[in-house]
JSON list of C-alpha atoms in Angstrom, two decimals:
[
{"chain": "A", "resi": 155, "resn": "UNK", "atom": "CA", "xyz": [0.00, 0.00, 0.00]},
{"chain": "A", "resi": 156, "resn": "UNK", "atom": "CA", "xyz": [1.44, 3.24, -0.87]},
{"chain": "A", "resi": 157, "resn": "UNK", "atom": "CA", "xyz": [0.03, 6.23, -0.45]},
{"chain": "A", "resi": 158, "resn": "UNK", "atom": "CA", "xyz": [-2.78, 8.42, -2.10]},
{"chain": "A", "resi": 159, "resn": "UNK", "atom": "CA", "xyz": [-2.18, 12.28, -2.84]},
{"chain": "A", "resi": 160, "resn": "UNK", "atom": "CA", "xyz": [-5.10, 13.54, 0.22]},
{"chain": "A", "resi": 161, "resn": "UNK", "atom": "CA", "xyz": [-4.03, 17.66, 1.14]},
{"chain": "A", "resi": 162, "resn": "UNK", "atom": "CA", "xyz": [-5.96, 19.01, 3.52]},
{"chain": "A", "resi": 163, "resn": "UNK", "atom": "CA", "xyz": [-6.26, 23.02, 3.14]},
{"chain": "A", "resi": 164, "resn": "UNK", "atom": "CA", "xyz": [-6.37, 25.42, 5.48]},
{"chain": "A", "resi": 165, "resn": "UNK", "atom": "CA", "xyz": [-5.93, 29.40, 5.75]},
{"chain": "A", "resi": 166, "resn": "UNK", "atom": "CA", "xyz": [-5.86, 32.03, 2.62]},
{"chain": "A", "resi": 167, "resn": "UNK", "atom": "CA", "xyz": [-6.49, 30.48, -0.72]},
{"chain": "A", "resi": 168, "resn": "UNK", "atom": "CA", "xyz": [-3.88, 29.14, -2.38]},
{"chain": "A", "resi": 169, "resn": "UNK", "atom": "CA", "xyz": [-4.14, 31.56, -5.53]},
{"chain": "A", "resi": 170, "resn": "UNK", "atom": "CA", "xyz": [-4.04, 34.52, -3.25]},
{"chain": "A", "resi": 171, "resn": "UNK", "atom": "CA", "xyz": [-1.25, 33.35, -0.40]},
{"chain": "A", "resi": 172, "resn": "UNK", "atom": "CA", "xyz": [2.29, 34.97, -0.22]},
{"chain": "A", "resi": 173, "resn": "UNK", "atom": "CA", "xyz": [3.47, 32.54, 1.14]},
{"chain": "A", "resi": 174, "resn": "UNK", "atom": "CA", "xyz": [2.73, 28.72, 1.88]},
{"chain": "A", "resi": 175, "resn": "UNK", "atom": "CA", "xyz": [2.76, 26.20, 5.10]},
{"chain": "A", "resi": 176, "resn": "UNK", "atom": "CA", "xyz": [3.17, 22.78, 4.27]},
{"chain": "A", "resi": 177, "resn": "UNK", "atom": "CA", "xyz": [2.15, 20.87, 7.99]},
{"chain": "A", "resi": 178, "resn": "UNK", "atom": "CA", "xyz": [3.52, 16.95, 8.53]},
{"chain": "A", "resi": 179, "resn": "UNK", "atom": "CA", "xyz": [1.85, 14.93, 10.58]},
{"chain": "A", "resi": 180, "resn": "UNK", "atom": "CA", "xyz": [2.94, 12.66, 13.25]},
{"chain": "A", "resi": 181, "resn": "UNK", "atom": "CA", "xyz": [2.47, 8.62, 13.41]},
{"chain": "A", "resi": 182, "resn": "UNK", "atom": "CA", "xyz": [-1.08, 7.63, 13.46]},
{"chain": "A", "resi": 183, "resn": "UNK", "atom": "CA", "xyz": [-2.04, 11.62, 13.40]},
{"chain": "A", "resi": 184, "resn": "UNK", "atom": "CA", "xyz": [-4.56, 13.73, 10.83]},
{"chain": "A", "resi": 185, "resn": "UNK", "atom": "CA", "xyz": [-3.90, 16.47, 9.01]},
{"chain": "A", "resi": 186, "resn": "UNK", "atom": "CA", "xyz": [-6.72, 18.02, 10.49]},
{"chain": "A", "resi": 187, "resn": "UNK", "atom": "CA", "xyz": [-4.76, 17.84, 13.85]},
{"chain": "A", "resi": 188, "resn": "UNK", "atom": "CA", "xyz": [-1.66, 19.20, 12.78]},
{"chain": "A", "resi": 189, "resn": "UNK", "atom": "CA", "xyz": [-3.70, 22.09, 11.13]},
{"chain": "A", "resi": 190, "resn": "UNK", "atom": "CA", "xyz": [-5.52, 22.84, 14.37]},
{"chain": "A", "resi": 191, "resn": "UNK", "atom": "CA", "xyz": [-1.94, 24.11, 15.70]},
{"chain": "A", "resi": 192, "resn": "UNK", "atom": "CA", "xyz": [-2.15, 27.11, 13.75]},
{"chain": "A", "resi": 193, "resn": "UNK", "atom": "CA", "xyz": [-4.15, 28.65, 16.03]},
{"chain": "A", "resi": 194, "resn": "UNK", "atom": "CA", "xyz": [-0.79, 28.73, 17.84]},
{"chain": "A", "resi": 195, "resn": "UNK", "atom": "CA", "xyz": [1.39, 30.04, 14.78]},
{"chain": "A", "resi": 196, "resn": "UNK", "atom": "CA", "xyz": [2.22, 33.32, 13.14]},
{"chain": "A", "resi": 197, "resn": "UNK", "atom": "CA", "xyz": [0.54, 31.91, 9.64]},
{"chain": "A", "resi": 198, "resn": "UNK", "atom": "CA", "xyz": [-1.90, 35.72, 8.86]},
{"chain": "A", "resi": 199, "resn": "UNK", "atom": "CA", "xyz": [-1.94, 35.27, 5.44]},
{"chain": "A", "resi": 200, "resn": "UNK", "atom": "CA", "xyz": [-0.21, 32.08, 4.65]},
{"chain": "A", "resi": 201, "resn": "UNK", "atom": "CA", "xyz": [-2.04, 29.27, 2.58]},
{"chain": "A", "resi": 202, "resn": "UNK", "atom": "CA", "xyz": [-1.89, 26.01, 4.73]},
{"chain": "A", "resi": 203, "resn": "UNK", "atom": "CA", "xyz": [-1.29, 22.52, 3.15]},
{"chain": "A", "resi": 204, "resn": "UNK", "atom": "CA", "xyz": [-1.20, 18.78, 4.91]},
{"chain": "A", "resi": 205, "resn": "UNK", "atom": "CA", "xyz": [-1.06, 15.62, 3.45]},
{"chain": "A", "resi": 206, "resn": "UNK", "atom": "CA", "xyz": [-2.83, 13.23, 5.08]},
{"chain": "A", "resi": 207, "resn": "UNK", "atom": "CA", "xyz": [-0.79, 9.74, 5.37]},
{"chain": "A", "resi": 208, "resn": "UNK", "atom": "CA", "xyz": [-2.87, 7.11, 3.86]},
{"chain": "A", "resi": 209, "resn": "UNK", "atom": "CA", "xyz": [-3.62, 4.75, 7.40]},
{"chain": "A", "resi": 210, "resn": "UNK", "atom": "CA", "xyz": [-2.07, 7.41, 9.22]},
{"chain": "A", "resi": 211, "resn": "UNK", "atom": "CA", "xyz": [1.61, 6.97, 8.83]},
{"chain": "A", "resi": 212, "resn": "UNK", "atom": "CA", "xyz": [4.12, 7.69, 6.52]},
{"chain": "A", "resi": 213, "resn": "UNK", "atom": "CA", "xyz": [6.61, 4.45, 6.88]},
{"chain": "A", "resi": 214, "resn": "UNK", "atom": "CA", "xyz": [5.99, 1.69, 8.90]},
{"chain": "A", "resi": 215, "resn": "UNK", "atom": "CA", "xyz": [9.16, 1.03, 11.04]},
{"chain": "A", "resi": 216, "resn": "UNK", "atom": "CA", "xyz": [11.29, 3.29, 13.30]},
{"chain": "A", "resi": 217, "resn": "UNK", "atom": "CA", "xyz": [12.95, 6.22, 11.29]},
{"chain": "A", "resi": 218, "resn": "UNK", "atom": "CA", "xyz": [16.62, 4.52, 12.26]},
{"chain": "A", "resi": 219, "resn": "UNK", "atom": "CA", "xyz": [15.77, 1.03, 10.66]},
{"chain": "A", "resi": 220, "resn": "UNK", "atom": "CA", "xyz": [17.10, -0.08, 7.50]},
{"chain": "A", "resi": 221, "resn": "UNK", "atom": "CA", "xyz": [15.73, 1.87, 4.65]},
{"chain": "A", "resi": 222, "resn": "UNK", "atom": "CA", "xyz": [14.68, -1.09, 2.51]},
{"chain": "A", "resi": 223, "resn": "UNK", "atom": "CA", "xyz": [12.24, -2.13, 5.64]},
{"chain": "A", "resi": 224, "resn": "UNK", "atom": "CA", "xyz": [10.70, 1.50, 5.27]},
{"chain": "A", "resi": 225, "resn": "UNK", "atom": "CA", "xyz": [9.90, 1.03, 1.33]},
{"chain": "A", "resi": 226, "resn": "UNK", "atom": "CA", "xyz": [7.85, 1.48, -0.29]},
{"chain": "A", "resi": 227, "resn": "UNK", "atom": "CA", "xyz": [5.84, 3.83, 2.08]},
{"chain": "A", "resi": 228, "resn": "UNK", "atom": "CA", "xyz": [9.20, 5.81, 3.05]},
{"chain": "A", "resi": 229, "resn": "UNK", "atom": "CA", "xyz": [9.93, 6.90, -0.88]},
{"chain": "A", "resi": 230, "resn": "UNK", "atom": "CA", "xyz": [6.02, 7.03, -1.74]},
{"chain": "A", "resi": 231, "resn": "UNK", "atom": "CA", "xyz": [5.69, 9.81, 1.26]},
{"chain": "A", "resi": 232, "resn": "UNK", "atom": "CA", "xyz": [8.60, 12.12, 0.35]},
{"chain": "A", "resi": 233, "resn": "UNK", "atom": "CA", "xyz": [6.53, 11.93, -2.96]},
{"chain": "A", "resi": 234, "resn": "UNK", "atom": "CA", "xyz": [3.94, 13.06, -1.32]},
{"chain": "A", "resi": 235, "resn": "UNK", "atom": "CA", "xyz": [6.03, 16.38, -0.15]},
{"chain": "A", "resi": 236, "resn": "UNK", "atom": "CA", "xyz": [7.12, 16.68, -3.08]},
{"chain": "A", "resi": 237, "resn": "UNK", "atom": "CA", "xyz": [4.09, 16.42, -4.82]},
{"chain": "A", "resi": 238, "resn": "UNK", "atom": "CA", "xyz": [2.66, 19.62, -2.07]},
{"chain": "A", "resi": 239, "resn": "UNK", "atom": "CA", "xyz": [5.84, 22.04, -3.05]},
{"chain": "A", "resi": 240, "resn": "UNK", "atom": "CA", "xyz": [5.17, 21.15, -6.42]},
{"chain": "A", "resi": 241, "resn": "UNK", "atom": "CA", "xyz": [1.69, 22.51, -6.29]},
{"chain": "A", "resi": 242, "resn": "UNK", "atom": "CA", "xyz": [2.95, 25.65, -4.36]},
{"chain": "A", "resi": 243, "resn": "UNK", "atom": "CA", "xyz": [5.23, 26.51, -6.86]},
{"chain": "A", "resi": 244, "resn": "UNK", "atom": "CA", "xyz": [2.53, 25.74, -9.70]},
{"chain": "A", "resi": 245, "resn": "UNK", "atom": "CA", "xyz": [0.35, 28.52, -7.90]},
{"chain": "A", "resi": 246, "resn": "UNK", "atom": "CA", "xyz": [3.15, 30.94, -8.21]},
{"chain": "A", "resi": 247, "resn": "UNK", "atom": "CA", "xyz": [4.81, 30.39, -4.89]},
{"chain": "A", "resi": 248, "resn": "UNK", "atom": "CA", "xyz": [8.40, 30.36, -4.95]},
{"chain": "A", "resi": 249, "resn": "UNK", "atom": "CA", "xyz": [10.42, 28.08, -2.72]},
{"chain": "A", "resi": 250, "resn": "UNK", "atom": "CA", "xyz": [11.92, 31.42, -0.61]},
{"chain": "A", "resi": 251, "resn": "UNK", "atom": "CA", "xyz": [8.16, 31.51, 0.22]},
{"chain": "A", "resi": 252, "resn": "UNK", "atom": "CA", "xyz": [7.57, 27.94, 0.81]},
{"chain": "A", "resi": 253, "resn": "UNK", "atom": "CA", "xyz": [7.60, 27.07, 5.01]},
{"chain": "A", "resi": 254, "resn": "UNK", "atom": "CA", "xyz": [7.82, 23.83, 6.47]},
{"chain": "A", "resi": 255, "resn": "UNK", "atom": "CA", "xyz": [6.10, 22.51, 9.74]},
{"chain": "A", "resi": 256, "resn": "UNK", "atom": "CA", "xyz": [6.87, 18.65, 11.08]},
{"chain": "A", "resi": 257, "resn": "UNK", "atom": "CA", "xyz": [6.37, 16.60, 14.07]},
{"chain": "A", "resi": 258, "resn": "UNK", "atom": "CA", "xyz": [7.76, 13.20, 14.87]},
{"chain": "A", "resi": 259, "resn": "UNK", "atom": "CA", "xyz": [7.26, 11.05, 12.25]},
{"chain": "A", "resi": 260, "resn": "UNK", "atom": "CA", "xyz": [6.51, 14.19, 10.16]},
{"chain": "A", "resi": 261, "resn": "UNK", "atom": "CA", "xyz": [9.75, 16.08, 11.67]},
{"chain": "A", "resi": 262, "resn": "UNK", "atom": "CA", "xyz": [11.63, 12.85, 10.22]},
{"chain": "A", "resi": 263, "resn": "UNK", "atom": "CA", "xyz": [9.86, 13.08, 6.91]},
{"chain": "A", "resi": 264, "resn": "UNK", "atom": "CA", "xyz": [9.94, 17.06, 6.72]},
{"chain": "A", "resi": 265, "resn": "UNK", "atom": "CA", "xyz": [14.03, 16.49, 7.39]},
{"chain": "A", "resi": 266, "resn": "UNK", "atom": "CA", "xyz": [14.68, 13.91, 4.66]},
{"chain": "A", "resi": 267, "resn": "UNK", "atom": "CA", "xyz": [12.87, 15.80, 2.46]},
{"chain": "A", "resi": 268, "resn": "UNK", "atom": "CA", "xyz": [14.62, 19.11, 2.60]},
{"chain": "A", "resi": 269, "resn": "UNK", "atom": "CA", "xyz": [18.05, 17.64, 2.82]},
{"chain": "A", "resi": 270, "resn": "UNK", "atom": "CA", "xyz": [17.41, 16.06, -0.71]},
{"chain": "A", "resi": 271, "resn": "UNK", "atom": "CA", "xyz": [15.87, 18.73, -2.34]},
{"chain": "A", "resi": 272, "resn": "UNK", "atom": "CA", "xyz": [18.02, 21.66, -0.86]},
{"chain": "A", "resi": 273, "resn": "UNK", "atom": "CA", "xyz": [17.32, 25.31, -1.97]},
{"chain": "A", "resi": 274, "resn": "UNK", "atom": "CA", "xyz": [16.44, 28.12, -0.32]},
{"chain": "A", "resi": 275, "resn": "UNK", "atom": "CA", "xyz": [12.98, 28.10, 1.40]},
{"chain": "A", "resi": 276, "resn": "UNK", "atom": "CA", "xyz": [11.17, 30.08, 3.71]},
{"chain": "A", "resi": 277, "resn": "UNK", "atom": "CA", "xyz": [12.27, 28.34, 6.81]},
{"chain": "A", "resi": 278, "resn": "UNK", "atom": "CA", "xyz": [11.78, 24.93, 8.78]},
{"chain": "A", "resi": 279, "resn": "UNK", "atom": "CA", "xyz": [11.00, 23.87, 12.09]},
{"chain": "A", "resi": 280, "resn": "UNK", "atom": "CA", "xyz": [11.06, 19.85, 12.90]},
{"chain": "A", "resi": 281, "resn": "UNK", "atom": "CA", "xyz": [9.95, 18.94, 16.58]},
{"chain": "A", "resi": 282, "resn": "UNK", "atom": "CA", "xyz": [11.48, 15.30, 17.46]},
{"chain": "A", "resi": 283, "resn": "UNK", "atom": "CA", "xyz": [13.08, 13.91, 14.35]},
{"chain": "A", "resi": 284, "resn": "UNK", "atom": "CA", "xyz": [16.35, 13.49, 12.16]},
{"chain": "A", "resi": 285, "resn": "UNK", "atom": "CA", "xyz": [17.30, 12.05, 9.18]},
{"chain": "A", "resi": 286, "resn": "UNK", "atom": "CA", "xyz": [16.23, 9.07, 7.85]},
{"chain": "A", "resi": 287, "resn": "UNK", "atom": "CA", "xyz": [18.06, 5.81, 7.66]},
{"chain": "A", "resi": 288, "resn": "UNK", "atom": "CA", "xyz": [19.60, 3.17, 10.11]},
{"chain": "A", "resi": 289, "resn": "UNK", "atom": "CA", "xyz": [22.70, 4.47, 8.87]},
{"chain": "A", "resi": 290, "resn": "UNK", "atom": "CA", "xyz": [22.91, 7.92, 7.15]},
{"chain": "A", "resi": 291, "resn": "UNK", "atom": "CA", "xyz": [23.12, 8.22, 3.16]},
{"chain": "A", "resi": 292, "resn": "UNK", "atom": "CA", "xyz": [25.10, 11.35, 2.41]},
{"chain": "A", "resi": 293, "resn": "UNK", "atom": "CA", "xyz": [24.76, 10.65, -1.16]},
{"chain": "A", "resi": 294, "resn": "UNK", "atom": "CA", "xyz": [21.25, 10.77, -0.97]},
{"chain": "A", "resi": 295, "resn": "UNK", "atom": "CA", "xyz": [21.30, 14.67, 0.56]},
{"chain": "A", "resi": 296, "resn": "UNK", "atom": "CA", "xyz": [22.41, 17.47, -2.41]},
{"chain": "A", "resi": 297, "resn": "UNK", "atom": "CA", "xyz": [21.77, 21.12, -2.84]},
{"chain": "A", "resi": 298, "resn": "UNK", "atom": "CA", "xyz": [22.57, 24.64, -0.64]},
{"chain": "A", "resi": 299, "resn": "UNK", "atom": "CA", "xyz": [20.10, 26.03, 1.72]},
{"chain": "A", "resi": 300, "resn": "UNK", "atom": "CA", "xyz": [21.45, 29.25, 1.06]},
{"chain": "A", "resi": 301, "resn": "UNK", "atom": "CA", "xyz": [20.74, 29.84, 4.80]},
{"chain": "A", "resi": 302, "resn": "UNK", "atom": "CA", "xyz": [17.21, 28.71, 5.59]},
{"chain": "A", "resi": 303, "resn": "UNK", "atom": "CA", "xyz": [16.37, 28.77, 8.87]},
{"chain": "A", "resi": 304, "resn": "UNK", "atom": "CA", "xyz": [16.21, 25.63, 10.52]},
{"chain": "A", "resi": 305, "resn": "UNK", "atom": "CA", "xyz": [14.79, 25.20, 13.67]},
{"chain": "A", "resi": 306, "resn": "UNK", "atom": "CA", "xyz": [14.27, 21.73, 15.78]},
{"chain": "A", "resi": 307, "resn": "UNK", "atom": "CA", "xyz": [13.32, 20.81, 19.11]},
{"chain": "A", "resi": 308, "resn": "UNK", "atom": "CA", "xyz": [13.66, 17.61, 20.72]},
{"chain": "A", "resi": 309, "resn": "UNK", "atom": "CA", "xyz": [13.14, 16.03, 24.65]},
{"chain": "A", "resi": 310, "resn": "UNK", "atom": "CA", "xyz": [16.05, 13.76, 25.85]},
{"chain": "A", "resi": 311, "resn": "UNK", "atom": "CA", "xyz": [15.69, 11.15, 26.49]},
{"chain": "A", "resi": 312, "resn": "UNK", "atom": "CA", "xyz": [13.19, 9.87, 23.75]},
{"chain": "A", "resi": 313, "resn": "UNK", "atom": "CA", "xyz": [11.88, 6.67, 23.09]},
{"chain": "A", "resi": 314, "resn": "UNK", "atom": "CA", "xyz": [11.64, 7.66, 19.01]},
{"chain": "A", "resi": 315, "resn": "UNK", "atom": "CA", "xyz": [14.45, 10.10, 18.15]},
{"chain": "A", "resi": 316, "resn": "UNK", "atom": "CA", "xyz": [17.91, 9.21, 19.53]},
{"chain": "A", "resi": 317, "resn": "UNK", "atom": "CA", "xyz": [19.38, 12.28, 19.91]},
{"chain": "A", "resi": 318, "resn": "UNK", "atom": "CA", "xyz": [22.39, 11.68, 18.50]},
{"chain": "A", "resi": 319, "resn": "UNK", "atom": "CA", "xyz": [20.63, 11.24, 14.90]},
{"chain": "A", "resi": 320, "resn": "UNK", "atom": "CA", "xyz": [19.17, 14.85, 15.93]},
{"chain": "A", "resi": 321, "resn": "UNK", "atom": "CA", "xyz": [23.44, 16.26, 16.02]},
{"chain": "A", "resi": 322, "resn": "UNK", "atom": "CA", "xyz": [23.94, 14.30, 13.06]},
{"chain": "A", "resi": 323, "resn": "UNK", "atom": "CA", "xyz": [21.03, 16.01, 11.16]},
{"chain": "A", "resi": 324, "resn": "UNK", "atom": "CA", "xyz": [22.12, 19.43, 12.31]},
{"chain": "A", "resi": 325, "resn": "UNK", "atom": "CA", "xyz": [25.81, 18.77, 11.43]},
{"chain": "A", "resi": 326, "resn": "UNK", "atom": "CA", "xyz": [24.20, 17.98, 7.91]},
{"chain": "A", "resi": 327, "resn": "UNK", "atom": "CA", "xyz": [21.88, 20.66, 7.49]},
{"chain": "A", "resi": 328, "resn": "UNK", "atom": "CA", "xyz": [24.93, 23.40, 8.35]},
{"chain": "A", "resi": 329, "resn": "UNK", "atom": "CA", "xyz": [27.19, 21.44, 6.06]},
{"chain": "A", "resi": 330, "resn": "UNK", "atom": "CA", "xyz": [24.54, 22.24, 3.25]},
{"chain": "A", "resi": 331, "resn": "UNK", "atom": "CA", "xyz": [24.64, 26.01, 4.53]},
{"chain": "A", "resi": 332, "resn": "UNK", "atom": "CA", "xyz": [21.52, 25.93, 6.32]},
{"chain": "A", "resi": 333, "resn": "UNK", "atom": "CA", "xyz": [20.90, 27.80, 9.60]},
{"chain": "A", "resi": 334, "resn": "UNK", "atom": "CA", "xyz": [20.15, 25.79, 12.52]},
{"chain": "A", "resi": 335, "resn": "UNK", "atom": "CA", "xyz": [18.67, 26.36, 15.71]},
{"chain": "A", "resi": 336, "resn": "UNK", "atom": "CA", "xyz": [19.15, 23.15, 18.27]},
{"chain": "A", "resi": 337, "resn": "UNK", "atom": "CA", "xyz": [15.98, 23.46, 21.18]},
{"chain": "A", "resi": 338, "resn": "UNK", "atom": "CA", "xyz": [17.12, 20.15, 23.26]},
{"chain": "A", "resi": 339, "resn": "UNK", "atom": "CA", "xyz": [14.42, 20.07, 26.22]},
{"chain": "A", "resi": 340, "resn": "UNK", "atom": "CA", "xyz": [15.43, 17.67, 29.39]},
{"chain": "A", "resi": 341, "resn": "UNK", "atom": "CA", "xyz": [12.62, 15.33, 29.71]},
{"chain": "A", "resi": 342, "resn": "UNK", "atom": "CA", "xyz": [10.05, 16.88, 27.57]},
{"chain": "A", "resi": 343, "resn": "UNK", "atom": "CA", "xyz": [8.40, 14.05, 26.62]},
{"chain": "A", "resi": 344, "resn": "UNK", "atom": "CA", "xyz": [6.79, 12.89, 23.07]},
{"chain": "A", "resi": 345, "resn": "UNK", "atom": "CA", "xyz": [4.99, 16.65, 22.39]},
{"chain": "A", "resi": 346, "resn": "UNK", "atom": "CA", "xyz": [5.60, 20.31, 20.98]},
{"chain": "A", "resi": 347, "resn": "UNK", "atom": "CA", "xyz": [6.16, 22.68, 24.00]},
{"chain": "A", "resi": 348, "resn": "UNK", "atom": "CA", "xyz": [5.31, 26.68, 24.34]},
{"chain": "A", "resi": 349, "resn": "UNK", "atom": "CA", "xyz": [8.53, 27.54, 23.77]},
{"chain": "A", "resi": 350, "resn": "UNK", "atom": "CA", "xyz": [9.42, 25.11, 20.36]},
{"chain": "A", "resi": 351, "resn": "UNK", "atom": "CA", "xyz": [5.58, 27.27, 19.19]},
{"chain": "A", "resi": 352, "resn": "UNK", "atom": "CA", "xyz": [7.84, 30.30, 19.96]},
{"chain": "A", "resi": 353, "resn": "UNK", "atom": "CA", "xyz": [10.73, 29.18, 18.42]},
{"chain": "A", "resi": 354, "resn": "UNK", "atom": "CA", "xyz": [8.28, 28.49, 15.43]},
{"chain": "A", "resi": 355, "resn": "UNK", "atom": "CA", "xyz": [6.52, 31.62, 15.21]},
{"chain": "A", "resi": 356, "resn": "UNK", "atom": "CA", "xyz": [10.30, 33.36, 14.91]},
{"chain": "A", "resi": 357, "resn": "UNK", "atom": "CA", "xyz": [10.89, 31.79, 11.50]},
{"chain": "A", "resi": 358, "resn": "UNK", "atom": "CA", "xyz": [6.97, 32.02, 10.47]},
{"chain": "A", "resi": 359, "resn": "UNK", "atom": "CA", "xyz": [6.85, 35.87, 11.16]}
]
């Protein structure tokens, strides 16, 4: 089973939006939920996409198994991404304009995304995830950022997201000229906290 193109819309039209939103949602999540946070975000004027995973989630195993035990869902959902940008930038958005938002799952799939198709976009923010692989494929990751703003925000310890796959995806993203900002919360548990929304709303406004 692979997945079915399903964006949920949110927010100013797409045809009359500056600037775009595309929201990831988490293991077993909605798009609906991840859209609800908004009401949270800096996003006056932004057109709001999220793809809904078909049966919830985008891969079935843990982000840090073997790749081949993630396909075909794993390659199917960054299609899925790329499918969203693509219909931003058929409306006339261009990728300085295009924002990501990602948690968990969605952080991991919002990361492995970006790092293979890297330009400069809006700006980023991943709560709880990394990179994508038991072991990392550099070959897979090309482009400049030509310093997008990056920000993530992870708990440690957590039972998902190691954190030293969380370094290893910063070292990356800086690498490919990208501009990180590294939130690491002592025992925040599995969930987005005021502050990471604060964090957010930097890079959104």
């Amino acid at each position: 089973m692979v997945h079915h193109l399903d964006i949920k819309t949110a927010g100013t039209a797409l045809n009359e939006a500056a600037k775009v939103l595309i929201m990831i949602h988490g293991r077993g999540g909605r798009a609906e939920d991840i859209l609800g946070l908004t009401q949270h975000l800096n996003v006056g004027g932004y057109a709001l996409l999220a793809p809904q995973a078909t049966n919830h989630t985008w891969y079935p195993k843990s982000f840090i198994a073997p790749a081949e035990q993630n396909e075909p869902w794993l390659s199917s959902a960054i299609n899925i991404v790329a499918t969203t940008v693509k219909a931003a930038i058929d409306a006339g958005i261009t990728s300085e304009n295009i924002y990501f938002f990602g948690f968990s799952q969605g952080a991991c799939l919002t990361l492995e995304y970006i790092t293979r198709n890297a330009r400069k976009f809006g700006g980023v923010v991943a709560i709880i995830g990394g990179v994508i692989g038991e072991k990392i494929n550099r070959a897979n990751y090309g482009g400049d950022f030509q310093q997008t703003p990056v920000f993530i925000g992870t708990s440690t310890p957590d039972f998902h997201v190691p954190i030293e796959r969380v370094f290893e995806t910063e070292n990356i993203l800086k690498e490919m000229n990208a501009v990180v900002n590294l939130q690491v919360y002592e025992n925040a548990g599995h969930a987005i906290n005021q502050e990471e929304i604060e964090w957010a709303n930097k890079i959104l406004s």
